[in-house]
Short mmCIF file of C-alpha atoms in Angstrom, two decimals:
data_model
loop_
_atom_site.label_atom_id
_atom_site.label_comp_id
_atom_site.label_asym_id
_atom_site.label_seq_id
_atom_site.Cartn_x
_atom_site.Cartn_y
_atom_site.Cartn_z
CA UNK A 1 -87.88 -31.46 33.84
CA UNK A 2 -87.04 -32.95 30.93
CA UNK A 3 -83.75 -32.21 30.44
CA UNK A 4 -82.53 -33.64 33.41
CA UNK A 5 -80.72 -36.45 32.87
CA UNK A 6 -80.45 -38.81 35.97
CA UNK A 7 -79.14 -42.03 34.86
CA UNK A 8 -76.90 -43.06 31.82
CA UNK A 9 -77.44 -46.93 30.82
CA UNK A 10 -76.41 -49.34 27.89
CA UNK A 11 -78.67 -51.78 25.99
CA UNK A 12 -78.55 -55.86 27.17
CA UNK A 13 -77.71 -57.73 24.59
CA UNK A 14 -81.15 -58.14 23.02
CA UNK A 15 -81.61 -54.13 22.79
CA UNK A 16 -82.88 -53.79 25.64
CA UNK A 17 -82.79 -51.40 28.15
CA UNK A 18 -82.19 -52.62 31.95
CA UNK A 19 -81.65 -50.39 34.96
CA UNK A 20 -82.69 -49.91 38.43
CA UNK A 21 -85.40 -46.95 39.10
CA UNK A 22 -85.46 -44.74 42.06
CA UNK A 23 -89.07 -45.33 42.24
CA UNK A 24 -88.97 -40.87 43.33
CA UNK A 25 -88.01 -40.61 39.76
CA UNK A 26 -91.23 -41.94 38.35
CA UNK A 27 -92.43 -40.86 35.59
CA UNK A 28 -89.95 -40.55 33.74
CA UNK A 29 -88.83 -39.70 29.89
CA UNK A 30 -86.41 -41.78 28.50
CA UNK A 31 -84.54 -40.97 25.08
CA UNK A 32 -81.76 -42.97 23.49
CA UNK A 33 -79.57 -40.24 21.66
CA UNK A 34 -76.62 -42.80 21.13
CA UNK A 35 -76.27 -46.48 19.44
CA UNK A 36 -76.60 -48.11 16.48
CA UNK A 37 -78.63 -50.40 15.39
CA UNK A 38 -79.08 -52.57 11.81
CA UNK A 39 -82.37 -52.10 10.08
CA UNK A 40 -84.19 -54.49 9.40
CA UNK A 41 -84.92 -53.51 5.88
CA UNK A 42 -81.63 -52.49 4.42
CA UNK A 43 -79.37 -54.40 6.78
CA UNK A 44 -77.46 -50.76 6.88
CA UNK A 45 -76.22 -49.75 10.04
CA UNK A 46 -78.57 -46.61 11.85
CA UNK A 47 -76.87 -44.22 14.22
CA UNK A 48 -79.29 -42.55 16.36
CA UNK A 49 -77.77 -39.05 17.19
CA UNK A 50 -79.78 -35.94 19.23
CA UNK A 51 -81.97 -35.64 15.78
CA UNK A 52 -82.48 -39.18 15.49
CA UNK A 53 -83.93 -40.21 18.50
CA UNK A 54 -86.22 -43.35 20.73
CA UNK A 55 -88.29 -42.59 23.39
CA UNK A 56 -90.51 -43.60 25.54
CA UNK A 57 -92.69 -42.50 29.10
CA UNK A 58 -92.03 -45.03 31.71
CA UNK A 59 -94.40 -44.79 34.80
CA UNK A 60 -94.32 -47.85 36.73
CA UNK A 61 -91.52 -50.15 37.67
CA UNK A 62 -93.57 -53.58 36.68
CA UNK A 63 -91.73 -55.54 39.54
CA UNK A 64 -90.03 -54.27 42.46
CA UNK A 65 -87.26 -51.50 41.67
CA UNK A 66 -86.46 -53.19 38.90
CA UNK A 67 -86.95 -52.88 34.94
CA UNK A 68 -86.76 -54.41 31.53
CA UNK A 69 -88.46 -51.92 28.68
CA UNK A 70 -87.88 -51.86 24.95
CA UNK A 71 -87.85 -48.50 23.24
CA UNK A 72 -89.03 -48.59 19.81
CA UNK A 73 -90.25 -46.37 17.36
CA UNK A 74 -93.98 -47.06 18.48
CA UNK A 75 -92.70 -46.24 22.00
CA UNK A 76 -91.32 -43.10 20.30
CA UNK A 77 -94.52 -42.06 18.65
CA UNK A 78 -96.86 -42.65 21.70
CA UNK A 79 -94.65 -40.47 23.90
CA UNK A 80 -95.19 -38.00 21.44
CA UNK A 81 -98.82 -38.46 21.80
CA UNK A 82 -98.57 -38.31 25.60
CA UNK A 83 -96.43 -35.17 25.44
CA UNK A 84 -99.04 -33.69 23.09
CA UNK A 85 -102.13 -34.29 24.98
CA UNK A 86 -100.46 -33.11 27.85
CA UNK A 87 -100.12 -29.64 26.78
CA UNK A 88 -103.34 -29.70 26.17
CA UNK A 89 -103.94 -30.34 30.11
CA UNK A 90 -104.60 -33.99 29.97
CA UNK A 91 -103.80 -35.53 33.39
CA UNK A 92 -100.19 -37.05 32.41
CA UNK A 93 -101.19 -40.89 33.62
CA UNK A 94 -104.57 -40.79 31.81
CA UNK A 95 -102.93 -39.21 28.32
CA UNK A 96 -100.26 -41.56 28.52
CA UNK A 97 -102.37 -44.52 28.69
CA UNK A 98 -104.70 -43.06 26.48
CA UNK A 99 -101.37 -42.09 23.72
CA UNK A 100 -100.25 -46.05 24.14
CA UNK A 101 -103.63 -47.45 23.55
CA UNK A 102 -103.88 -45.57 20.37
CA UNK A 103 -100.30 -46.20 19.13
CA UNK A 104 -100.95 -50.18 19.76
CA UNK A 105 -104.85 -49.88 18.80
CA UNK A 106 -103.38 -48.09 15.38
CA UNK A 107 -101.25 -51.43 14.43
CA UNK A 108 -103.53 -54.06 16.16
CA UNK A 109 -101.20 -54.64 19.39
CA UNK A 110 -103.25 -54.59 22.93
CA UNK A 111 -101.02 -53.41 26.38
CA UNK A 112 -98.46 -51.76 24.32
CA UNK A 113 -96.05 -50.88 27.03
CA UNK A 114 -96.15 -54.91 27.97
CA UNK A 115 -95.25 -56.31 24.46
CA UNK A 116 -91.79 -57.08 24.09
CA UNK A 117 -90.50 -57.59 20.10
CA UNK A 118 -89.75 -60.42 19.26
CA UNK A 119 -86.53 -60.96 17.88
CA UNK A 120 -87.51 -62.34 13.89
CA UNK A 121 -83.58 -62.77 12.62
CA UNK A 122 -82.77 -64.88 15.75
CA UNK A 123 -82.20 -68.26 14.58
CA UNK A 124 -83.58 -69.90 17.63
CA UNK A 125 -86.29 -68.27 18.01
CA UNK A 126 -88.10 -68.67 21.76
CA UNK A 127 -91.59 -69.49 22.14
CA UNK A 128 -93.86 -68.56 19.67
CA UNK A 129 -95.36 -65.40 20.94
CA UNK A 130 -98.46 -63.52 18.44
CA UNK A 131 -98.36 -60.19 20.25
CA UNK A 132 -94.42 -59.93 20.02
CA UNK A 133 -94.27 -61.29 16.39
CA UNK A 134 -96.96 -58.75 15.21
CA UNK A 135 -94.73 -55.76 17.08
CA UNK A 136 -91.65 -57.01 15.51
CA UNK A 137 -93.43 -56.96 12.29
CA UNK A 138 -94.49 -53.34 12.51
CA UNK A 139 -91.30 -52.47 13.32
CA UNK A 140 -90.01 -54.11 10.06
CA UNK A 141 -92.68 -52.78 8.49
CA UNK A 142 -91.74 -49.32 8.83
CA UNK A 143 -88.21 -49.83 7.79
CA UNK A 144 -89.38 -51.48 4.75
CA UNK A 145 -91.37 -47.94 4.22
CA UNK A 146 -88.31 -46.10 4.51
CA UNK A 147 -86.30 -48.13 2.55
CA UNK A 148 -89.16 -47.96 -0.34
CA UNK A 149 -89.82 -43.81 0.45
CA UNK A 150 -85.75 -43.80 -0.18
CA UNK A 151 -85.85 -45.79 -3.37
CA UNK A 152 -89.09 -44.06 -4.69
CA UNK A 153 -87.54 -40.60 -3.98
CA UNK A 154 -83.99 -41.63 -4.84
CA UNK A 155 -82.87 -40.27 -1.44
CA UNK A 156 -80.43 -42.16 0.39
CA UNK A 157 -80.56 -40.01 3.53
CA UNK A 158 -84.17 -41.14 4.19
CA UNK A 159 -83.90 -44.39 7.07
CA UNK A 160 -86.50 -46.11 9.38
CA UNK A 161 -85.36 -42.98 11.44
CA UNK A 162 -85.69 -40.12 9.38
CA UNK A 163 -89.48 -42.10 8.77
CA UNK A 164 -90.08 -42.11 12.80
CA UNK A 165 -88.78 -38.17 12.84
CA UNK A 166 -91.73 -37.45 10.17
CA UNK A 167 -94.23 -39.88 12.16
CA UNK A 168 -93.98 -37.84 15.34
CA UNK A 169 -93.97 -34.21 13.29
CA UNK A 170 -97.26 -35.23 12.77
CA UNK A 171 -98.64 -36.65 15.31
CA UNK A 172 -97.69 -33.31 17.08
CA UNK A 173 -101.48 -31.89 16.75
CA UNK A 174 -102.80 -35.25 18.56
CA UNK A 175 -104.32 -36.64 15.27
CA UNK A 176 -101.98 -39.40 13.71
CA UNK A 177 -102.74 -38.68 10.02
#
C-alpha cells in the first residue's frame, strides 16, 4: 500500500538519500514530504510540505542491501508516469522502466534511475561527468522556468515546486504535454 510508511530517513550531506532496504519491501514508493532545499534559480529557500512533494519508485537495491538514490523532480514525474500506466494494467516493472525511459528520453539523459546530479555550485567539482552535468542542468532548468513563470505572472507563490506539482497534473493521462 502506499500509505504505509516503513522507514523514516534523512538526506547525506549531498541530498541524498541513504538507507538500508529489506529487500521484502521491494518495490517501493518513496516521497520526501519534509526538507528544504535552495533553488537553484532564486537562491530562495523551498520547503517541501505533503503538497509539495519528491518521489520516486525504487525496485532494486543496485548492490547488496544497500542504497544510494537521488530523488528529483524527474524522479517525481516518472513515478507519476509509472503510477499512471499502472492503472491502466501495465505490469508495474515494465511501466516503470518504460515511465523512466521516457522521463530521461524527454531531456536527453539514458538509465535515468543510474544518473546521479551533479553538484554545479560545488566549488570542487569531482570528475567531469556529461550524464550528471546534463541532469543537474535540467534540474536548473526547471527552476529557472519557475522563477521566469513567477516573474512573467507576477506571482511569488509559483517555485520549481509548484512547477513539478503542474508537471505531474499533467502527465496524469500518460501523455507529457
Amino acid at each position: 500500500s502506499l500509505e504505509e510508511i516503513f522507514e523514516t530517513i534523512k538526506t547525506t550531506e549531498n541530498g541524498s538519500f541513504a538507507f538500508s532496504t529489506d529487500l521484502n519491501h521491494l518495490p517501493f514508493y518513496m516521497q520526501v514530504v519534509s526538507g528544504e532545499f535552495i533553488d537553484e534559480a532564486t537562491g530562495k529557500l523551498t520547503t517541501l510540505s505533503e503538497s509539495k512533494t519528491l518521489d520516486c519508485i525504487f525496485y532494486e537495491a543496485p548492490s547488496g542491501n544497500s542504497s544510494l538514490i537521488h530523488v528529483t523532480p524527474l524522479t517525481t514525474l516518472s513515478a507519476q508516469l509509472s503510477l499512471t500506466l499502472m492503472t491502466k494494467k501495465e505490469k508495474t516493472k515494465d511501466a516503470d522502466t518504460y515511465a523512466k525511459q521516457q522521463i530521461g528520453n524527454l531531456f536527453g539523459l539514458t538509465n535515468l534511475p543510474s544518473i546521479h546530479p551533479s553538484d554545479l555550485t560545488d566549488e570542487k567539482p569531482d570528475i567531469p561527468d556529461l550524464d550528471g552535468t546534463r541532469y543537474a542542468l535540467v534540474i536548473a532548468g526547471l527552476s529557472e522556468q519557475a522563477k521566469h513563470l513567477a516573474e512573467l505572472h507576477q506571482d511569488p507563490s509559483v517555485d520549481v515546486m509548484v512547477l513539478i506539482k503542474a508537471l505531474t497534473d499533467d502527465i496524469t493521462d500518460g501523455i507529457f504535454d
